[in-house]
CSV table of C-alpha atoms and ligand atoms in Angstrom, one decimal:
chain,number,residue,atom,x,y,z
A,25,MET,CA,0.1,0.0,0.0
A,26,THR,CA,1.5,3.5,-0.6
A,27,TYR,CA,1.4,6.4,1.9
A,28,ASP,CA,-1.0,8.7,0.4
A,29,VAL,CA,-1.2,12.1,2.3
A,30,GLU,CA,-4.3,13.3,0.7
A,31,GLN,CA,-6.0,10.1,1.2
A,32,ILE,CA,-5.0,10.9,5.0
A,33,ARG,CA,-5.5,14.0,5.4
A,34,ARG,CA,-9.1,13.6,3.9
A,35,ASP,CA,-10.2,11.8,7.7
A,36,PHE,CA,-9.1,15.0,9.3
A,37,PRO,CA,-12.1,17.7,9.6
A,38,ILE,CA,-10.6,20.2,11.2
A,39,LEU,CA,-7.3,19.8,8.7
A,40,GLU,CA,-9.9,22.1,6.3
A,41,ARG,CA,-10.1,24.8,8.6
A,42,LYS,CA,-8.4,28.3,7.7
A,43,VAL,CA,-7.1,30.7,9.9
A,44,ARG,CA,-7.1,34.1,9.2
A,45,GLY,CA,-7.9,33.3,6.2
A,46,ARG,CA,-5.8,30.8,4.5
A,47,PRO,CA,-5.5,26.9,5.1
A,48,LEU,CA,-3.9,25.9,8.6
A,49,VAL,CA,-0.5,24.4,8.7
A,50,TYR,CA,-0.3,22.6,12.1
A,51,LEU,CA,2.8,22.2,13.3
A,52,ASP,CA,2.6,21.6,17.1
A,53,ASN,CA,2.2,18.1,17.1
A,54,ALA,CA,4.7,17.4,19.5
A,55,ALA,CA,2.5,19.4,22.1
A,56,THR,CA,-0.8,17.6,21.0
A,57,THR,CA,-2.5,15.5,17.5
A,58,GLN,CA,-5.6,16.5,15.9
A,59,LYS,CA,-8.2,13.3,15.8
A,60,PRO,CA,-8.9,11.7,12.4
A,61,ARG,CA,-13.6,10.8,11.9
A,62,GLN,CA,-12.7,7.9,13.2
A,63,VAL,CA,-12.4,8.7,16.4
A,64,ILE,CA,-14.6,11.4,16.4
A,65,ASP,CA,-17.4,9.3,15.8
A,66,ALA,CA,-16.0,5.9,17.9
A,67,LEU,CA,-16.5,8.7,20.8
A,68,VAL,CA,-20.0,10.2,19.5
A,69,HIS,CA,-21.5,6.6,19.0
A,70,TYR,CA,-20.2,5.7,21.9
A,71,TYR,CA,-22.3,8.5,24.0
A,72,GLU,CA,-25.4,7.9,21.5
A,73,HIS,CA,-25.4,4.0,21.8
A,74,TYR,CA,-23.8,2.5,24.6
A,75,ASN,CA,-22.6,4.9,27.3
A,76,ALA,CA,-23.2,3.0,30.3
A,77,ASN,CA,-20.6,2.4,33.2
A,78,ILE,CA,-17.6,-0.2,33.2
A,79,HIS,CA,-17.5,-3.9,34.8
A,80,ARG,CA,-20.8,-3.7,37.3
A,81,GLY,CA,-23.5,-3.5,35.7
A,82,LEU,CA,-24.9,-6.8,34.3
A,83,HIS,CA,-27.2,-5.1,31.7
A,84,THR,CA,-26.4,-4.9,28.0
A,85,LEU,CA,-25.3,-1.5,27.2
A,86,ALA,CA,-23.2,-2.5,30.5
A,87,GLU,CA,-21.5,-5.4,29.5
A,88,GLU,CA,-21.0,-3.6,25.7
A,89,ALA,CA,-19.4,-0.6,27.3
A,90,THR,CA,-17.2,-3.3,29.2
A,91,ALA,CA,-16.1,-5.5,26.0
A,92,ALA,CA,-15.0,-2.2,23.9
A,93,TYR,CA,-13.2,-0.7,27.4
A,94,GLU,CA,-10.9,-4.1,28.1
A,95,GLY,CA,-11.0,-4.4,23.7
A,96,ALA,CA,-9.0,-1.1,23.9
A,97,ARG,CA,-6.8,-1.8,27.0
A,98,VAL,CA,-5.9,-4.8,24.3
A,99,LYS,CA,-5.5,-2.9,21.9
A,100,ALA,CA,-3.0,-0.7,23.7
A,101,GLY,CA,-1.6,-3.4,24.3
A,102,ARG,CA,-0.7,-5.0,21.4
A,103,PHE,CA,0.1,-2.1,19.7
A,104,ILE,CA,3.2,-2.5,22.1
A,105,ASN,CA,4.0,-5.6,22.2
A,106,ALA,CA,3.4,-6.6,25.6
A,107,ALA,CA,3.0,-10.0,26.9
A,108,ALA,CA,0.4,-10.4,29.1
A,109,PRO,CA,-2.2,-7.0,27.2
A,110,GLU,CA,-5.1,-7.6,29.6
A,111,GLN,CA,-2.9,-7.4,32.8
A,112,GLU,CA,0.0,-5.2,32.0
A,113,ILE,CA,-1.5,-1.9,30.9
A,114,ILE,CA,-3.0,0.8,32.7
A,115,PHE,CA,-5.3,3.6,32.0
A,116,THR,CA,-4.5,7.3,33.6
A,117,ARG,CA,-4.8,10.7,32.5
A,118,ASN,CA,-2.1,11.0,30.4
A,119,THR,CA,1.9,10.5,30.7
A,120,THR,CA,2.3,13.1,33.6
A,121,GLU,CA,0.1,10.5,35.2
A,122,SER,CA,1.6,7.4,34.2
A,123,LEU,CA,4.9,8.8,35.2
A,124,ASN,CA,4.0,10.0,39.1
A,125,LEU,CA,2.0,7.1,39.1
A,126,VAL,CA,5.1,4.6,39.2
A,127,ALA,CA,7.5,7.3,41.2
A,128,ASN,CA,4.7,6.8,43.9
A,129,ALA,CA,3.7,2.9,44.0
A,130,TRP,CA,7.1,2.2,43.2
A,131,GLY,CA,9.8,4.9,44.4
A,132,ARG,CA,8.2,5.2,48.1
A,133,LYS,CA,7.8,0.9,48.3
A,134,PHE,CA,11.1,1.0,47.0
A,135,LEU,CA,13.3,3.6,47.4
A,136,GLU,CA,15.6,4.1,50.4
A,137,PRO,CA,18.3,7.6,51.5
A,138,GLY,CA,21.7,6.8,49.5
A,139,ASP,CA,19.1,5.1,46.4
A,140,GLU,CA,19.5,7.0,42.9
A,141,ILE,CA,17.3,8.2,40.1
A,142,LEU,CA,19.2,9.0,36.9
A,143,PHE,CA,17.0,10.2,34.9
A,144,THR,CA,18.4,12.9,31.1
A,145,ALA,CA,19.4,16.3,30.9
A,146,MET,CA,16.9,16.1,27.8
A,147,GLU,CA,13.9,14.9,30.0
A,148,HIS,CA,10.1,16.3,29.9
A,149,HIS,CA,9.3,17.8,33.5
A,150,SER,CA,7.4,15.7,33.7
A,151,ASN,CA,10.0,12.5,34.2
A,152,LEU,CA,11.8,14.7,35.5
A,153,VAL,CA,9.3,16.4,39.0
A,154,PRO,CA,7.8,13.4,40.1
A,155,TRP,CA,11.7,12.0,41.5
A,156,GLN,CA,12.8,15.0,42.3
A,157,MET,CA,9.4,15.2,45.0
A,158,ILE,CA,9.5,11.4,45.9
A,159,ALA,CA,13.6,12.1,46.1
A,160,LEU,CA,12.9,14.6,48.8
A,161,GLU,CA,10.3,12.1,50.5
A,162,THR,CA,12.9,9.4,50.3
A,163,GLY,CA,16.0,11.0,51.1
A,164,ALA,CA,16.8,9.1,47.3
A,165,LYS,CA,19.1,11.4,45.2
A,166,VAL,CA,18.8,11.9,42.0
A,167,ARG,CA,21.0,12.5,39.2
A,168,TYR,CA,21.3,13.1,35.5
A,169,ILE,CA,23.0,11.6,32.6
A,170,GLU,CA,24.9,14.6,30.3
A,171,ILE,CA,24.7,15.8,26.9
A,172,ASP,CA,26.6,15.8,23.8
A,173,ASP,CA,25.9,19.3,21.7
A,174,ASP,CA,24.5,18.0,19.3
A,175,GLY,CA,21.5,16.6,21.9
A,176,ARG,CA,22.7,12.7,22.6
A,177,LEU,CA,23.4,11.1,25.3
A,178,ILE,CA,27.4,10.8,26.4
A,179,GLY,CA,27.9,7.1,26.7
A,180,ASP,CA,30.8,7.6,28.9
A,181,ASP,CA,28.3,9.5,31.2
A,182,VAL,CA,25.6,6.6,30.7
A,183,ARG,CA,28.4,4.1,31.4
A,184,ALA,CA,30.0,5.7,35.2
A,185,LYS,CA,26.7,6.8,36.6
A,186,ILE,CA,24.5,3.1,36.6
A,187,ASN,CA,26.1,1.5,39.1
A,188,GLU,CA,25.3,-0.6,42.4
A,189,ARG,CA,23.2,2.6,44.3
A,190,THR,CA,20.6,2.9,41.2
A,191,LYS,CA,17.7,2.2,42.1
A,192,VAL,CA,15.2,4.2,39.0
A,193,VAL,CA,16.7,4.9,35.4
A,194,ALA,CA,14.0,7.2,34.1
A,195,ILE,CA,14.3,7.8,30.4
A,196,THR,CA,12.9,9.7,27.4
A,197,GLN,CA,13.0,7.4,24.5
A,198,MET,CA,12.2,10.2,22.2
A,199,SER,CA,13.3,13.5,22.9
A,200,ASN,CA,10.1,16.5,22.7
A,201,VAL,CA,12.4,19.2,22.3
A,202,LEU,CA,15.5,18.1,20.2
A,203,GLY,CA,14.0,15.5,18.3
A,204,THR,CA,16.7,12.7,19.8
A,205,ILE,CA,15.9,9.0,20.0
A,206,ASN,CA,17.6,7.4,22.9
A,207,PRO,CA,19.3,4.5,23.0
A,208,VAL,CA,17.0,3.0,25.5
A,209,ARG,CA,17.6,-1.1,24.8
A,210,GLU,CA,21.7,-0.4,25.8
A,211,ILE,CA,20.6,1.3,28.5
A,212,ALA,CA,18.1,-0.9,30.1
A,213,GLU,CA,21.0,-4.0,29.9
A,214,LEU,CA,22.9,-1.9,32.2
A,215,ALA,CA,20.7,-0.6,34.4
A,216,HIS,CA,19.1,-3.8,35.4
A,217,ARG,CA,23.0,-5.4,35.5
A,218,ALA,CA,23.5,-3.2,38.6
A,219,GLY,CA,20.0,-4.5,39.7
A,220,ALA,CA,17.5,-1.2,38.9
A,221,ILE,CA,14.6,-1.0,37.1
A,222,VAL,CA,13.9,0.8,34.2
A,223,VAL,CA,10.6,4.0,33.3
A,224,VAL,CA,10.4,4.7,30.2
A,225,ASP,CA,8.3,8.1,28.9
A,226,GLY,CA,6.9,7.4,25.7
A,227,ALA,CA,4.9,10.4,24.8
A,228,GLN,CA,7.2,11.4,21.9
A,229,SER,CA,8.1,7.8,20.3
A,230,VAL,CA,4.9,5.9,21.2
A,231,PRO,CA,3.1,8.1,18.7
A,232,HIS,CA,5.4,8.3,15.6
A,233,MET,CA,7.9,5.1,15.2
A,234,PRO,CA,7.4,0.8,16.2
A,235,VAL,CA,7.7,0.7,19.7
A,236,ASP,CA,8.3,-2.3,21.1
A,237,VAL,CA,8.2,-3.3,25.1
A,238,ARG,CA,9.9,-6.4,25.3
A,239,GLU,CA,12.7,-5.5,22.7
A,240,LEU,CA,13.5,-2.5,25.3
A,241,GLY,CA,13.6,-4.5,27.4
A,242,CYS,CA,12.1,-2.2,29.5
A,243,ASP,CA,10.0,-2.3,33.2
A,244,PHE,CA,7.7,0.6,32.5
A,245,LEU,CA,6.1,2.6,29.3
A,246,ALA,CA,4.2,5.8,29.8
A,247,PHE,CA,2.7,7.8,26.6
A,248,SER,CA,-0.8,9.6,26.2
A,249,SER,CA,-3.8,9.0,23.2
A,250,HIS,CA,-4.2,12.4,22.5
A,251,LYS,CA,-0.5,12.6,20.8
A,252,MET,CA,-1.0,9.5,19.0
A,253,LEU,CA,-4.5,10.8,16.8
A,254,GLY,CA,-6.6,10.4,20.5
A,255,PRO,CA,-8.3,11.6,22.9
A,256,THR,CA,-7.1,13.9,25.5
A,257,GLY,CA,-8.1,12.6,28.6
A,258,VAL,CA,-6.0,9.2,28.2
A,259,GLY,CA,-3.0,7.7,29.3
A,260,VAL,CA,-1.3,4.5,29.2
A,261,LEU,CA,0.9,2.7,32.0
A,262,TYR,CA,2.6,0.0,30.6
A,263,GLY,CA,4.3,-2.3,33.6
A,264,THR,CA,5.8,-6.0,33.6
A,265,ARG,CA,3.2,-8.3,35.6
A,266,GLU,CA,6.7,-8.6,37.9
A,267,ALA,CA,6.9,-4.6,38.3
A,268,LEU,CA,3.3,-3.8,38.7
A,269,ASP,CA,2.4,-7.0,41.0
A,270,ALA,CA,5.7,-5.4,43.0
A,271,MET,CA,3.7,-2.0,44.0
A,272,ASP,CA,0.5,-0.9,45.8
A,273,PRO,CA,-1.9,0.7,45.2
A,274,PHE,CA,-1.8,4.7,44.0
A,275,LEU,CA,-5.4,5.2,44.9
A,276,GLY,CA,-8.3,3.8,47.4
A,277,GLY,CA,-11.7,3.3,46.2
A,278,GLY,CA,-13.9,1.7,43.8
A,279,GLU,CA,-13.3,-1.0,41.7
A,280,MET,CA,-9.7,-1.4,42.4
A,281,ILE,CA,-10.4,-4.3,46.3
A,282,LYS,CA,-11.6,-6.9,46.4
A,283,ARG,CA,-12.7,-7.4,50.0
A,284,VAL,CA,-13.5,-4.2,52.2
A,285,THR,CA,-14.8,-4.3,55.9
A,286,TYR,CA,-14.1,-1.2,57.7
A,287,GLU,CA,-10.8,-2.2,59.2
A,288,ARG,CA,-9.3,-2.8,56.2
A,289,SER,CA,-9.3,-3.7,52.5
A,290,THR,CA,-7.6,-6.9,49.8
A,291,TYR,CA,-7.1,-5.8,46.7
A,292,ALA,CA,-8.6,-6.3,42.9
A,293,ASP,CA,-5.6,-7.8,40.8
A,294,LEU,CA,-4.4,-6.8,37.6
A,295,PRO,CA,-5.5,-4.1,36.2
A,296,ASN,CA,-8.6,-2.6,37.9
A,297,LYS,CA,-6.2,-1.9,41.1
A,298,PHE,CA,-4.3,0.9,39.5
A,299,GLU,CA,-7.8,2.1,38.3
A,300,ALA,CA,-9.7,3.6,41.0
A,301,GLY,CA,-13.2,5.3,40.2
A,302,THR,CA,-15.3,5.6,37.2
A,303,PRO,CA,-12.5,5.9,34.4
A,304,ASN,CA,-12.8,7.7,31.3
A,305,ILE,CA,-15.0,5.1,29.0
A,306,ALA,CA,-15.6,6.9,26.8
A,307,ASP,CA,-11.7,8.4,25.5
A,308,VAL,CA,-10.2,5.2,25.5
A,309,ILE,CA,-13.2,3.6,23.7
A,310,ALA,CA,-12.1,6.2,21.7
A,311,PHE,CA,-8.4,6.1,21.7
A,312,GLY,CA,-9.3,2.0,20.7
A,313,ALA,CA,-9.8,3.7,17.3
A,314,ALA,CA,-7.1,6.1,16.8
A,315,ILE,CA,-4.8,2.6,17.4
A,316,ASP,CA,-6.5,1.0,15.3
A,317,TYR,CA,-6.4,3.5,12.3
A,318,LEU,CA,-2.4,3.8,13.2
A,319,GLU,CA,-2.0,0.1,13.0
A,320,ALA,CA,-4.1,0.2,9.1
A,321,LEU,CA,-1.7,2.3,8.0
A,322,GLY,CA,1.5,0.6,9.7
A,323,MET,CA,3.4,2.3,11.8
A,324,GLU,CA,6.7,1.9,9.8
A,325,ALA,CA,4.5,4.0,6.8
A,326,VAL,CA,4.0,6.7,9.2
A,327,ARG,CA,7.9,6.5,10.7
A,328,GLU,CA,9.4,6.6,7.1
A,329,HIS,CA,6.8,9.3,6.1
A,330,GLU,CA,8.1,11.7,9.0
A,331,ILE,CA,11.9,11.1,8.7
A,332,ALA,CA,11.3,12.4,5.4
A,333,ILE,CA,9.1,15.5,6.0
A,334,THR,CA,11.4,15.9,8.6
A,335,GLN,CA,15.0,15.8,7.4
A,336,TYR,CA,13.0,18.0,4.5
A,337,ALA,CA,12.1,20.7,7.2
A,338,ILE,CA,16.2,20.1,8.7
A,339,ASP,CA,17.6,21.0,5.4
A,340,ARG,CA,15.3,24.4,4.7
A,341,LEU,CA,16.1,25.5,7.8
A,342,SER,CA,20.1,24.8,8.0
A,343,ALA,CA,20.4,26.5,4.5
A,344,MET,CA,18.8,29.7,5.8
A,345,ASP,CA,21.1,32.6,6.9
A,346,GLY,CA,20.1,33.2,10.8
A,347,VAL,CA,18.7,29.8,11.7
A,348,LYS,CA,20.8,27.4,14.2
A,349,VAL,CA,19.0,24.2,14.8
A,350,TYR,CA,19.3,22.0,17.9
A,351,GLY,CA,19.6,18.0,18.4
A,352,PRO,CA,20.4,15.8,15.7
A,353,ARG,CA,20.8,16.6,11.7
A,354,GLU,CA,20.4,13.3,10.1
A,355,ALA,CA,16.4,12.8,10.6
A,356,ALA,CA,16.7,9.1,10.5
A,357,ASP,CA,18.1,9.9,14.3
A,358,LYS,CA,15.8,11.3,15.7
A,359,GLY,CA,11.9,12.2,15.4
A,360,GLY,CA,9.7,14.5,13.6
A,361,ALA,CA,10.1,17.5,16.0
A,362,VAL,CA,12.8,20.6,15.0
A,363,THR,CA,13.5,23.2,17.0
A,364,PHE,CA,15.2,26.1,16.4
A,365,ASN,CA,16.3,29.9,16.6
A,366,TYR,CA,16.2,32.8,13.9
A,367,ARG,CA,18.3,35.6,14.2
A,368,ASP,CA,17.7,37.4,17.8
A,369,ILE,CA,13.7,36.8,17.4
A,370,HIS,CA,12.5,36.0,20.2
A,371,PRO,CA,10.6,32.2,19.9
A,372,HIS,CA,7.4,33.7,21.0
A,373,ASP,CA,7.1,37.5,18.6
A,374,LEU,CA,7.8,34.5,15.9
A,375,SER,CA,5.5,32.2,16.4
A,376,GLN,CA,2.9,34.7,15.9
A,377,VAL,CA,4.3,35.7,13.5
A,378,LEU,CA,3.6,32.9,11.5
A,379,ASP,CA,0.1,32.6,13.0
A,380,GLN,CA,-0.6,35.3,10.8
A,381,TYR,CA,0.3,33.4,8.3
A,382,ALA,CA,-1.9,30.3,9.5
A,383,VAL,CA,1.5,27.9,10.6
A,384,ALA,CA,0.4,26.9,14.2
A,385,ILE,CA,4.4,26.1,16.0
A,386,ARG,CA,5.2,26.0,19.9
A,387,ALA,CA,7.5,28.5,21.5
A,388,GLY,CA,8.6,28.7,25.3
A,389,HIS,CA,11.0,26.1,27.1
A,390,HIS,CA,8.5,22.6,26.3
A,391,CYS,CA,8.7,21.8,29.4
A,392,ALA,CA,12.5,21.2,29.5
A,393,GLN,CA,13.9,23.8,31.4
A,394,PRO,CA,16.9,22.3,32.3
A,395,LEU,CA,17.2,21.9,29.1
A,396,MET,CA,16.8,24.9,27.4
A,397,ARG,CA,19.8,25.9,30.0
A,398,ARG,CA,21.8,23.5,29.0
A,399,LEU,CA,21.0,24.7,25.5
A,400,ASP,CA,22.5,28.2,26.8
A,401,ALA,CA,18.6,29.4,24.8
A,402,VAL,CA,16.2,31.3,26.7
A,403,ALA,CA,13.7,29.7,25.0
A,404,THR,CA,12.7,28.6,21.5
A,405,ALA,CA,10.6,27.6,18.9
A,406,ARG,CA,9.8,24.0,17.7
A,407,ALA,CA,7.5,23.0,14.4
A,408,SER,CA,6.7,19.3,14.8
A,409,PHE,CA,5.4,16.6,12.7
A,410,TYR,CA,3.1,14.4,11.9
A,411,LEU,CA,1.5,11.6,9.6
A,412,TYR,CA,-0.6,14.2,8.0
A,413,ASN,CA,1.9,17.1,7.2
A,414,ARG,CA,3.0,17.3,3.9
A,415,HIS,CA,6.3,19.1,2.1
A,416,ASP,CA,4.7,22.6,1.1
A,417,GLU,CA,4.0,22.9,4.7
A,418,VAL,CA,7.4,23.4,5.5
A,419,ASP,CA,7.9,25.7,2.9
A,420,ALA,CA,4.8,27.7,4.2
A,421,LEU,CA,7.2,28.1,7.6
A,422,ILE,CA,10.3,29.1,5.9
A,423,GLU,CA,7.5,31.3,3.7
A,424,GLY,CA,6.2,32.8,7.6
A,425,ILE,CA,10.2,33.2,9.3
A,426,ARG,CA,11.1,35.4,6.1
A,427,ALA,CA,8.2,37.4,7.0
A,428,SER,CA,9.2,37.8,10.5
A,429,ASP,CA,12.5,38.9,9.4
A,430,ARG,CA,10.7,41.7,7.0
A,431,ILE,CA,8.6,42.6,10.1
A,432,PHE,CA,11.4,42.4,13.8
A,433,GLY,CA,14.4,41.8,11.9
A,434,ASN,CA,15.4,44.9,11.0
A,435,VAL,CA,14.7,47.0,13.5
A,436,VAL,CA,16.3,43.7,16.5
A,437,ARG,CA,19.5,44.4,14.4
A,438,ALA,CA,18.7,48.5,14.3
A,439,GLY,CA,18.3,48.4,18.1
A,440,ALA,CA,20.9,45.7,18.8
B,26,7TS,N1,7.0,13.4,28.0
B,26,7TS,C1,7.5,13.7,27.2
B,26,7TS,C2,8.5,13.4,26.1
B,26,7TS,C3,6.3,15.3,26.7
B,26,7TS,O1,6.2,15.5,25.2
B,26,7TS,C4,5.0,15.7,27.4
B,26,7TS,C5,3.9,17.1,26.7
B,26,7TS,C6,5.1,14.9,28.1
B,26,7TS,C7,5.6,14.0,28.9
B,26,7TS,C8,3.7,14.9,28.9
B,26,7TS,O2,2.8,14.1,28.5
B,26,7TS,P1,1.4,14.7,28.9
B,26,7TS,O3,0.4,13.9,28.6
B,26,7TS,O4,0.9,14.3,30.3
B,26,7TS,O5,1.2,16.0,29.2
B,26,7TS,N2,5.0,17.5,25.5
B,26,7TS,C9,4.0,18.7,25.3
B,26,7TS,C10,4.9,19.6,24.2
B,26,7TS,O6,6.5,19.3,24.1
B,26,7TS,N3,4.4,20.2,24.0
B,26,7TS,O7,3.4,20.6,25.1
B,26,7TS,C11,3.6,19.6,25.7
């Protein structure tokens, strides 16, 4: 099957939208992606036809809703090649909540004073702040792996910092700022040899490339539905049965118990032990439709499309006078996020000019303040691509940047 971007675009109603009279050019996919008709329809269909609470009811609607909800769990598990999708997939609200769940439920039980939690210099705040919080509580210490000037982890620093005190290695598989793809499998091997668990932030990798948890050898993997065509409000925490069984529940309440007396309770088996209360049934079911959509396209094909468009963007941006591109230059080594700065125009100003041209990018620190400091940048602009983006949208980005030069460039340089 050939990859037909025009046909794909027809599935996304929002891509017909105009902003300020021009066709929308949506290049903020690392923040959240747009939704195809199939996902929107699955959501509406649920509310129109079988809205009911799950697990508890024995009526037809409850059975249908339960089957669809549990079906989405199996889809999510198969998507990342989990060994036991029925038990190893926990639904949360987002990647952030998934990572907080591990930090709290695993960290509080197993971390002791002097233990080390190791993350990387390129983590999103959500794989950094929860570990700092749990370190304060348990007396464990946080450390991080340094990156080189191209935005890649320094191998010697990986080997130097994983030691017998390391209990957790928390690492992003793909940086939301630099696009760097990290060698998770190799790091997981080192970590396991040292007796640490491996927690992978897959918020950017799972939507954009084939990810196989058994090949990676990780203990946990977190990702978000909304970054992979699905609704907001659904996150996944994958954990091996062994790792999840070892943890105590994080939230107590309905659905997560076996037996309750006034004095004490016993907990439900996986995955219910970690899904207290009524979950986000409708959005989880629609997330299942998003996974179907991605699988029909094939993640290899999605990745190939993104490599092509990302390389085109890097090449065009790098050819512009005054553009500084951060991170690896070879698209084959990175995801579809291209971070840059243009002359001394503040990324917020640049983003506003681009919006005049209906080009949506992100500007700021991208929830990675320590990384910004490492890059010696106050903020950056970021264009991030997905499966529906076209090369001519990169051209629109370049044209918008040129326009910003006309608007700000002279003023800024005159004042400098
Ligand atoms: N980890 C990474 C690598 C991310 O890129 C993000 C969101 C998260 C975790 C958190 O995901 P959430 O679904 O819990 O919010 N990244 C971005 C971004 O780059 N711009 O907006 C959100």
